[in-house]
Tab-separated table of C-alpha atoms in Angstrom:
chain	number	residue	atom	x	y	z
V	210	MET	CA	-17.590	27.331	-8.046
V	211	SER	CA	-15.490	28.127	-4.823
V	212	SER	CA	-12.062	27.988	-4.298
V	213	THR	CA	-9.897	26.635	-1.083
V	214	THR	CA	-6.218	27.571	-0.496
V	215	VAL	CA	-3.441	24.507	-0.903
V	216	TRP	CA	-0.539	24.980	0.280
V	217	VAL	CA	2.452	23.076	-2.136
V	218	THR	CA	5.671	23.280	-1.615
V	219	PRO	CA	7.854	25.232	-4.171
V	220	GLU	CA	9.027	22.221	-5.403
V	221	ASN	CA	5.542	20.863	-6.042
V	222	LYS	CA	4.223	23.426	-7.889
V	223	SER	CA	7.248	23.683	-10.361
V	224	ARG	CA	6.440	19.988	-11.237
V	225	LEU	CA	2.717	21.452	-11.556
V	226	ALA	CA	3.360	24.255	-13.718
V	227	ALA	CA	5.834	21.568	-15.826
V	228	LEU	CA	2.262	19.550	-16.226
V	229	LYS	CA	0.289	22.680	-17.892
V	230	ARG	CA	-0.751	21.927	-21.617
V	231	HIS	CA	-0.211	25.982	-22.255
V	232	PRO	CA	0.523	28.227	-19.880
V	233	LYS	CA	-2.884	29.912	-19.334
V	234	GLU	CA	-4.259	26.125	-18.062
V	235	SER	CA	-5.164	26.563	-14.421
V	236	TYR	CA	-4.095	24.178	-11.663
V	237	ASN	CA	-7.287	23.638	-11.068
V	238	ASP	CA	-7.151	21.378	-14.342
V	239	VAL	CA	-3.804	20.135	-14.289
V	240	ILE	CA	-4.787	18.593	-10.537
V	241	ALA	CA	-7.865	17.294	-12.058
V	242	ARG	CA	-6.056	15.704	-14.381
V	243	LEU	CA	-3.971	13.750	-12.483
V	244	ILE	CA	-7.066	12.358	-10.517
V	245	ASP	CA	-8.299	11.145	-13.840
V	246	MET	CA	-5.278	9.702	-14.395
V	247	ALA	CA	-4.846	8.332	-11.020
V	248	VAL	CA	-8.015	6.807	-11.012
V	249	ASP	CA	-9.046	3.813	-11.781
V	250	ASP	CA	-12.602	2.945	-14.228
V	251	GLU	CA	-11.863	-0.353	-14.815
V	252	PRO	CA	-10.404	-2.026	-11.956
V	253	LEU	CA	-8.607	-6.058	-12.629
V	254	SER	CA	-11.731	-8.401	-12.155
V	255	GLU	CA	-11.649	-11.053	-9.324
V	256	GLU	CA	-10.378	-13.900	-12.125
V	257	ALA	CA	-7.670	-11.520	-13.155
V	258	ILE	CA	-6.432	-11.048	-9.703
V	259	ARG	CA	-5.980	-14.573	-9.058
V	260	GLY	CA	-4.407	-15.346	-12.626
V	261	ILE	CA	-1.578	-12.583	-11.311
V	262	GLU	CA	-1.759	-14.695	-8.179
V	263	GLU	CA	-0.848	-17.787	-9.669
V	264	ALA	CA	1.281	-15.965	-11.785
V	265	LEU	CA	3.929	-14.740	-8.910
V	266	GLU	CA	3.211	-17.865	-6.611
V	267	ASP	CA	5.052	-19.180	-10.068
V	268	ILE	CA	8.011	-17.547	-10.042
V	269	ARG	CA	8.456	-17.292	-6.681
V	270	ALA	CA	8.554	-21.099	-6.894
V	271	GLY	CA	11.248	-20.493	-9.336
V	272	ARG	CA	8.566	-22.192	-12.029
V	273	LEU	CA	9.178	-20.151	-14.985
V	274	TYR	CA	11.723	-19.818	-18.246
V	275	THR	CA	14.200	-17.160	-19.391
V	276	GLU	CA	13.277	-16.185	-22.621
V	277	ASP	CA	16.331	-17.709	-24.434
V	278	GLU	CA	14.436	-20.875	-22.996
V	279	ILE	CA	11.262	-20.507	-25.019
V	280	GLU	CA	12.828	-19.022	-27.975
V	281	ARG	CA	14.896	-22.752	-28.391
V	282	GLU	CA	11.563	-24.553	-27.308
V	283	PHE	CA	9.427	-22.660	-30.274
V	284	GLY	CA	12.541	-22.800	-32.437
V	285	ALA	CA	12.517	-19.147	-32.837
V	286	LYS	CA	16.284	-19.289	-31.761
V	287	GLU	CA	19.124	-21.567	-32.605
């Protein structure tokens, strides 16, 4: 394994240290875990993206209901 020096601010080093699962966990392991969390192995499908875009357009156009309106509509609230 090769090594590289990476400069981080003292604040970020403290934040990385706080993310250690145990005191002897390496910063490399912490960073690898963060990278794994950031990478999405299952990106949204085109269909899902279209659905989100349509929902956002509905919101912008004011085509939405409050929680109270929905509860009254379906008889969940009197």
